[in-house]
Amino acid sequence: MLESFESWTQALDNGYGIDVLYLDYRKAFVSVPHKRLLEKLTIYGVQSKLLRWIQSFLEARLMRVGIRGSFSDWIKVLSGVPQGSVLGPLLFLLFVNDLPEWITNSMRMFADDVKIWNVIKSDTDSGSLQDDLDSLTRWSSTWLLKLNASKCKVMHIGHSFGTVYHMMDDSGNSTTIQQIAEEKDLGVHLTEDLKCVLGQLPKPDLSWE
């Protein structure tokens, strides 16, 4: 976050604006496909007994739903990294590790929180950011980790050009990315003028005086 703020502040000091795209995955941790994850681990050099151990860790899992003593049938778990485990978050990070290779502009990732941005000096800069968004959509389709188009957002920081960005939804239709003036970024509320919104603090109880 600090690296992002530093980059954006420097652009504003130089008289430019920034477009930031906040991306949202659809059920990220439960959607990671096992076969493709194992394929990536092989590419990273995980082989032999270690690869088979991880495969055993992922596969042959069952789940069911219980409500007030009534339970559904058991079904096989065909995707996702086991949540609450030590290895699960690491496997997810390895699965998305190649994302930056698909884009040309700046990017920061924290678990399943992803944002990309570009300093906007001309229409070409906006077009470059749209190209990155298209590339990430292709990555999402290739590796079966879907982006949730309805929850992806764009914030125009320090300018009012209002470039409209688009991406494909699950139905294959082009969807306009929602423009926002405020976003909660890793627990910190940011506004389009790059100010942190701390919220109204409760008034202290001074009755004891």
PDB file of N, CA and C in Angstrom, residues 29-93:
ATOM      1  N   PHE A  29     -10.572 -18.103  -3.452  1.00  0.00           N
ATOM      2  CA  PHE A  29      -9.877 -19.214  -2.811  1.00  0.00           C
ATOM      3  C   PHE A  29     -10.562 -20.557  -3.046  1.00  0.00           C
ATOM      4  N   VAL A  30     -11.853 -20.544  -3.336  1.00  0.00           N
ATOM      5  CA  VAL A  30     -12.560 -21.812  -3.556  1.00  0.00           C
ATOM      6  C   VAL A  30     -12.677 -22.146  -5.040  1.00  0.00           C
ATOM      7  N   SER A  31     -12.140 -21.286  -5.903  1.00  0.00           N
ATOM      8  CA  SER A  31     -12.294 -21.490  -7.345  1.00  0.00           C
ATOM      9  C   SER A  31     -11.024 -21.964  -8.032  1.00  0.00           C
ATOM     10  N   VAL A  32      -9.923 -22.040  -7.308  1.00  0.00           N
ATOM     11  CA  VAL A  32      -8.660 -22.447  -7.930  1.00  0.00           C
ATOM     12  C   VAL A  32      -8.784 -23.887  -8.432  1.00  0.00           C
ATOM     13  N   PRO A  33      -8.659 -24.126  -9.738  1.00  0.00           N
ATOM     14  CA  PRO A  33      -8.788 -25.489 -10.277  1.00  0.00           C
ATOM     15  C   PRO A  33      -7.550 -26.325  -9.945  1.00  0.00           C
ATOM     16  N   HIS A  34      -7.761 -27.510  -9.408  1.00  0.00           N
ATOM     17  CA  HIS A  34      -6.654 -28.336  -8.926  1.00  0.00           C
ATOM     18  C   HIS A  34      -5.687 -28.724 -10.042  1.00  0.00           C
ATOM     19  N   LYS A  35      -6.212 -29.157 -11.191  1.00  0.00           N
ATOM     20  CA  LYS A  35      -5.338 -29.618 -12.266  1.00  0.00           C
ATOM     21  C   LYS A  35      -4.437 -28.499 -12.775  1.00  0.00           C
ATOM     22  N   ARG A  36      -5.002 -27.325 -12.913  1.00  0.00           N
ATOM     23  CA  ARG A  36      -4.195 -26.198 -13.398  1.00  0.00           C
ATOM     24  C   ARG A  36      -3.201 -25.733 -12.343  1.00  0.00           C
ATOM     25  N   LEU A  37      -3.568 -25.824 -11.072  1.00  0.00           N
ATOM     26  CA  LEU A  37      -2.625 -25.492 -10.006  1.00  0.00           C
ATOM     27  C   LEU A  37      -1.440 -26.451 -10.031  1.00  0.00           C
ATOM     28  N   LEU A  38      -1.700 -27.739 -10.171  1.00  0.00           N
ATOM     29  CA  LEU A  38      -0.615 -28.720 -10.228  1.00  0.00           C
ATOM     30  C   LEU A  38       0.249 -28.511 -11.471  1.00  0.00           C
ATOM     31  N   GLU A  39      -0.387 -28.079 -12.562  1.00  0.00           N
ATOM     32  CA  GLU A  39       0.365 -27.777 -13.781  1.00  0.00           C
ATOM     33  C   GLU A  39       1.340 -26.627 -13.530  1.00  0.00           C
ATOM     34  N   LYS A  40       0.880 -25.596 -12.826  1.00  0.00           N
ATOM     35  CA  LYS A  40       1.755 -24.458 -12.529  1.00  0.00           C
ATOM     36  C   LYS A  40       2.878 -24.856 -11.578  1.00  0.00           C
ATOM     37  N   LEU A  41       2.564 -25.675 -10.602  1.00  0.00           N
ATOM     38  CA  LEU A  41       3.598 -26.122  -9.675  1.00  0.00           C
ATOM     39  C   LEU A  41       4.687 -26.886 -10.416  1.00  0.00           C
ATOM     40  N   THR A  42       4.297 -27.672 -11.408  1.00  0.00           N
ATOM     41  CA  THR A  42       5.274 -28.389 -12.223  1.00  0.00           C
ATOM     42  C   THR A  42       6.169 -27.413 -12.975  1.00  0.00           C
ATOM     43  N   ILE A  43       5.571 -26.350 -13.513  1.00  0.00           N
ATOM     44  CA  ILE A  43       6.338 -25.326 -14.223  1.00  0.00           C
ATOM     45  C   ILE A  43       7.346 -24.662 -13.283  1.00  0.00           C
ATOM     46  N   TYR A  44       6.950 -24.464 -12.024  1.00  0.00           N
ATOM     47  CA  TYR A  44       7.838 -23.840 -11.041  1.00  0.00           C
ATOM     48  C   TYR A  44       8.908 -24.798 -10.522  1.00  0.00           C
ATOM     49  N   GLY A  45       8.872 -26.054 -10.956  1.00  0.00           N
ATOM     50  CA  GLY A  45       9.910 -26.999 -10.566  1.00  0.00           C
ATOM     51  C   GLY A  45       9.532 -27.946  -9.457  1.00  0.00           C
ATOM     52  N   VAL A  46       8.269 -27.924  -9.025  1.00  0.00           N
ATOM     53  CA  VAL A  46       7.804 -28.863  -7.999  1.00  0.00           C
ATOM     54  C   VAL A  46       7.554 -30.210  -8.676  1.00  0.00           C
ATOM     55  N   GLN A  47       8.256 -31.235  -8.257  1.00  0.00           N
ATOM     56  CA  GLN A  47       8.176 -32.524  -8.937  1.00  0.00           C
ATOM     57  C   GLN A  47       8.182 -33.672  -7.934  1.00  0.00           C
ATOM     58  N   SER A  48       8.081 -34.845  -8.475  1.00  0.00           N
ATOM     59  CA  SER A  48       8.292 -36.074  -7.729  1.00  0.00           C
ATOM     60  C   SER A  48       7.388 -36.176  -6.507  1.00  0.00           C
ATOM     61  N   LYS A  49       7.980 -36.586  -5.370  1.00  0.00           N
ATOM     62  CA  LYS A  49       7.208 -36.854  -4.169  1.00  0.00           C
ATOM     63  C   LYS A  49       6.494 -35.612  -3.643  1.00  0.00           C
ATOM     64  N   LEU A  50       7.145 -34.451  -3.745  1.00  0.00           N
ATOM     65  CA  LEU A  50       6.523 -33.220  -3.242  1.00  0.00           C
ATOM     66  C   LEU A  50       5.257 -32.895  -4.023  1.00  0.00           C
ATOM     67  N   LEU A  51       5.312 -33.046  -5.347  1.00  0.00           N
ATOM     68  CA  LEU A  51       4.133 -32.773  -6.168  1.00  0.00           C
ATOM     69  C   LEU A  51       3.016 -33.753  -5.840  1.00  0.00           C
ATOM     70  N   ARG A  52       3.345 -35.025  -5.656  1.00  0.00           N
ATOM     71  CA  ARG A  52       2.327 -36.024  -5.316  1.00  0.00           C
ATOM     72  C   ARG A  52       1.753 -35.764  -3.926  1.00  0.00           C
ATOM     73  N   TRP A  53       2.572 -35.271  -3.019  1.00  0.00           N
ATOM     74  CA  TRP A  53       2.104 -34.948  -1.667  1.00  0.00           C
ATOM     75  C   TRP A  53       1.091 -33.803  -1.714  1.00  0.00           C
ATOM     76  N   ILE A  54       1.404 -32.770  -2.502  1.00  0.00           N
ATOM     77  CA  ILE A  54       0.476 -31.642  -2.640  1.00  0.00           C
ATOM     78  C   ILE A  54      -0.798 -32.096  -3.338  1.00  0.00           C
ATOM     79  N   GLN A  55      -0.663 -32.954  -4.340  1.00  0.00           N
ATOM     80  CA  GLN A  55      -1.842 -33.476  -5.026  1.00  0.00           C
ATOM     81  C   GLN A  55      -2.734 -34.249  -4.062  1.00  0.00           C
ATOM     82  N   SER A  56      -2.121 -35.038  -3.195  1.00  0.00           N
ATOM     83  CA  SER A  56      -2.882 -35.781  -2.190  1.00  0.00           C
ATOM     84  C   SER A  56      -3.556 -34.837  -1.204  1.00  0.00           C
ATOM     85  N   PHE A  57      -2.881 -33.724  -0.899  1.00  0.00           N
ATOM     86  CA  PHE A  57      -3.430 -32.721   0.015  1.00  0.00           C
ATOM     87  C   PHE A  57      -4.682 -32.062  -0.562  1.00  0.00           C
ATOM     88  N   LEU A  58      -4.693 -31.877  -1.892  1.00  0.00           N
ATOM     89  CA  LEU A  58      -5.798 -31.174  -2.547  1.00  0.00           C
ATOM     90  C   LEU A  58      -6.966 -32.087  -2.885  1.00  0.00           C
ATOM     91  N   GLU A  59      -6.659 -33.288  -3.352  1.00  0.00           N
ATOM     92  CA  GLU A  59      -7.689 -34.149  -3.908  1.00  0.00           C
ATOM     93  C   GLU A  59      -8.323 -35.065  -2.867  1.00  0.00           C
ATOM     94  N   ALA A  60      -9.370 -35.764  -3.313  1.00  0.00           N
ATOM     95  CA  ALA A  60     -10.104 -36.714  -2.471  1.00  0.00           C
ATOM     96  C   ALA A  60     -10.724 -36.052  -1.245  1.00  0.00           C
ATOM     97  N   ARG A  61     -11.133 -34.793  -1.413  1.00  0.00           N
ATOM     98  CA  ARG A  61     -11.823 -34.082  -0.332  1.00  0.00           C
ATOM     99  C   ARG A  61     -13.323 -34.105  -0.588  1.00  0.00           C
ATOM    100  N   LEU A  62     -14.085 -34.224   0.487  1.00  0.00           N
ATOM    101  CA  LEU A  62     -15.535 -34.250   0.405  1.00  0.00           C
ATOM    102  C   LEU A  62     -16.113 -33.142   1.276  1.00  0.00           C
ATOM    103  N   MET A  63     -17.307 -32.712   0.929  1.00  0.00           N
ATOM    104  CA  MET A  63     -17.975 -31.708   1.754  1.00  0.00           C
ATOM    105  C   MET A  63     -19.477 -31.968   1.744  1.00  0.00           C
ATOM    106  N   ARG A  64     -20.136 -31.490   2.780  1.00  0.00           N
ATOM    107  CA  ARG A  64     -21.595 -31.524   2.844  1.00  0.00           C
ATOM    108  C   ARG A  64     -22.071 -30.363   3.695  1.00  0.00           C
ATOM    109  N   VAL A  65     -23.343 -30.064   3.602  1.00  0.00           N
ATOM    110  CA  VAL A  65     -23.936 -28.945   4.332  1.00  0.00           C
ATOM    111  C   VAL A  65     -24.857 -29.493   5.417  1.00  0.00           C
ATOM    112  N   GLY A  66     -24.727 -28.948   6.608  1.00  0.00           N
ATOM    113  CA  GLY A  66     -25.587 -29.361   7.711  1.00  0.00           C
ATOM    114  C   GLY A  66     -26.372 -28.194   8.271  1.00  0.00           C
ATOM    115  N   ILE A  67     -27.665 -28.383   8.428  1.00  0.00           N
ATOM    116  CA  ILE A  67     -28.536 -27.347   9.008  1.00  0.00           C
ATOM    117  C   ILE A  67     -29.438 -27.998  10.050  1.00  0.00           C
ATOM    118  N   ARG A  68     -29.243 -27.628  11.299  1.00  0.00           N
ATOM    119  CA  ARG A  68     -30.083 -28.098  12.400  1.00  0.00           C
ATOM    120  C   ARG A  68     -30.206 -29.632  12.425  1.00  0.00           C
ATOM    121  N   GLY A  69     -29.091 -30.276  12.262  1.00  0.00           N
ATOM    122  CA  GLY A  69     -29.077 -31.726  12.352  1.00  0.00           C
ATOM    123  C   GLY A  69     -29.397 -32.474  11.072  1.00  0.00           C
ATOM    124  N   SER A  70     -29.771 -31.750  10.018  1.00  0.00           N
ATOM    125  CA  SER A  70     -30.030 -32.378   8.721  1.00  0.00           C
ATOM    126  C   SER A  70     -28.850 -32.094   7.799  1.00  0.00           C
ATOM    127  N   PHE A  71     -28.433 -33.105   7.033  1.00  0.00           N
ATOM    128  CA  PHE A  71     -27.234 -32.983   6.220  1.00  0.00           C
ATOM    129  C   PHE A  71     -27.518 -33.350   4.764  1.00  0.00           C
ATOM    130  N   SER A  72     -26.834 -32.658   3.883  1.00  0.00           N
ATOM    131  CA  SER A  72     -26.917 -32.982   2.460  1.00  0.00           C
ATOM    132  C   SER A  72     -26.035 -34.194   2.166  1.00  0.00           C
ATOM    133  N   ASP A  73     -26.098 -34.688   0.933  1.00  0.00           N
ATOM    134  CA  ASP A  73     -25.206 -35.759   0.520  1.00  0.00           C
ATOM    135  C   ASP A  73     -23.773 -35.229   0.410  1.00  0.00           C
ATOM    136  N   TRP A  74     -22.816 -36.119   0.561  1.00  0.00           N
ATOM    137  CA  TRP A  74     -21.420 -35.758   0.377  1.00  0.00           C
ATOM    138  C   TRP A  74     -21.145 -35.538  -1.113  1.00  0.00           C
ATOM    139  N   ILE A  75     -20.373 -34.494  -1.426  1.00  0.00           N
ATOM    140  CA  ILE A  75     -19.961 -34.252  -2.809  1.00  0.00           C
ATOM    141  C   ILE A  75     -18.449 -34.052  -2.843  1.00  0.00           C
ATOM    142  N   LYS A  76     -17.852 -34.326  -4.000  1.00  0.00           N
ATOM    143  CA  LYS A  76     -16.418 -34.146  -4.157  1.00  0.00           C
ATOM    144  C   LYS A  76     -16.073 -32.667  -4.310  1.00  0.00           C
ATOM    145  N   VAL A  77     -14.964 -32.264  -3.717  1.00  0.00           N
ATOM    146  CA  VAL A  77     -14.453 -30.899  -3.863  1.00  0.00           C
ATOM    147  C   VAL A  77     -13.448 -30.912  -5.009  1.00  0.00           C
ATOM    148  N   LEU A  78     -13.781 -30.271  -6.111  1.00  0.00           N
ATOM    149  CA  LEU A  78     -12.963 -30.329  -7.320  1.00  0.00           C
ATOM    150  C   LEU A  78     -12.101 -29.091  -7.530  1.00  0.00           C
ATOM    151  N   SER A  79     -12.252 -28.102  -6.684  1.00  0.00           N
ATOM    152  CA  SER A  79     -11.462 -26.876  -6.850  1.00  0.00           C
ATOM    153  C   SER A  79     -11.260 -26.218  -5.493  1.00  0.00           C
ATOM    154  N   GLY A  80     -10.378 -25.234  -5.472  1.00  0.00           N
ATOM    155  CA  GLY A  80     -10.150 -24.462  -4.259  1.00  0.00           C
ATOM    156  C   GLY A  80      -8.965 -24.959  -3.454  1.00  0.00           C
ATOM    157  N   VAL A  81      -8.368 -24.030  -2.693  1.00  0.00           N
ATOM    158  CA  VAL A  81      -7.310 -24.385  -1.753  1.00  0.00           C
ATOM    159  C   VAL A  81      -7.937 -24.452  -0.364  1.00  0.00           C
ATOM    160  N   PRO A  82      -7.570 -25.452   0.452  1.00  0.00           N
ATOM    161  CA  PRO A  82      -8.191 -25.618   1.775  1.00  0.00           C
ATOM    162  C   PRO A  82      -7.999 -24.384   2.648  1.00  0.00           C
ATOM    163  N   GLN A  83      -9.085 -23.719   2.981  1.00  0.00           N
ATOM    164  CA  GLN A  83      -9.007 -22.532   3.818  1.00  0.00           C
ATOM    165  C   GLN A  83      -8.790 -22.925   5.278  1.00  0.00           C
ATOM    166  N   GLY A  84      -8.043 -22.091   5.972  1.00  0.00           N
ATOM    167  CA  GLY A  84      -7.713 -22.391   7.347  1.00  0.00           C
ATOM    168  C   GLY A  84      -6.461 -23.232   7.481  1.00  0.00           C
ATOM    169  N   SER A  85      -5.882 -23.634   6.365  1.00  0.00           N
ATOM    170  CA  SER A  85      -4.650 -24.411   6.393  1.00  0.00           C
ATOM    171  C   SER A  85      -3.444 -23.491   6.221  1.00  0.00           C
ATOM    172  N   VAL A  86      -2.283 -23.999   6.575  1.00  0.00           N
ATOM    173  CA  VAL A  86      -1.053 -23.226   6.393  1.00  0.00           C
ATOM    174  C   VAL A  86      -0.657 -23.197   4.917  1.00  0.00           C
ATOM    175  N   LEU A  87      -0.851 -24.307   4.224  1.00  0.00           N
ATOM    176  CA  LEU A  87      -0.414 -24.434   2.840  1.00  0.00           C
ATOM    177  C   LEU A  87      -1.357 -23.746   1.860  1.00  0.00           C
ATOM    178  N   GLY A  88      -2.649 -23.637   2.202  1.00  0.00           N
ATOM    179  CA  GLY A  88      -3.639 -23.083   1.286  1.00  0.00           C
ATOM    180  C   GLY A  88      -3.295 -21.706   0.733  1.00  0.00           C
ATOM    181  N   PRO A  89      -3.005 -20.708   1.591  1.00  0.00           N
ATOM    182  CA  PRO A  89      -2.665 -19.372   1.072  1.00  0.00           C
ATOM    183  C   PRO A  89      -1.430 -19.372   0.184  1.00  0.00           C
ATOM    184  N   LEU A  90      -0.432 -20.197   0.531  1.00  0.00           N
ATOM    185  CA  LEU A  90       0.778 -20.265  -0.295  1.00  0.00           C
ATOM    186  C   LEU A  90       0.459 -20.809  -1.679  1.00  0.00           C
ATOM    187  N   LEU A  91      -0.383 -21.842  -1.751  1.00  0.00           N
ATOM    188  CA  LEU A  91      -0.756 -22.402  -3.043  1.00  0.00           C
ATOM    189  C   LEU A  91      -1.516 -21.391  -3.884  1.00  0.00           C
ATOM    190  N   PHE A  92      -2.372 -20.582  -3.246  1.00  0.00           N
ATOM    191  CA  PHE A  92      -3.095 -19.551  -3.996  1.00  0.00           C
ATOM    192  C   PHE A  92      -2.122 -18.522  -4.563  1.00  0.00           C
ATOM    193  N   LEU A  93      -1.149 -18.095  -3.764  1.00  0.00           N
ATOM    194  CA  LEU A  93      -0.180 -17.108  -4.242  1.00  0.00           C
ATOM    195  C   LEU A  93       0.635 -17.655  -5.407  1.00  0.00           C
TER     196      LEU A  93
END
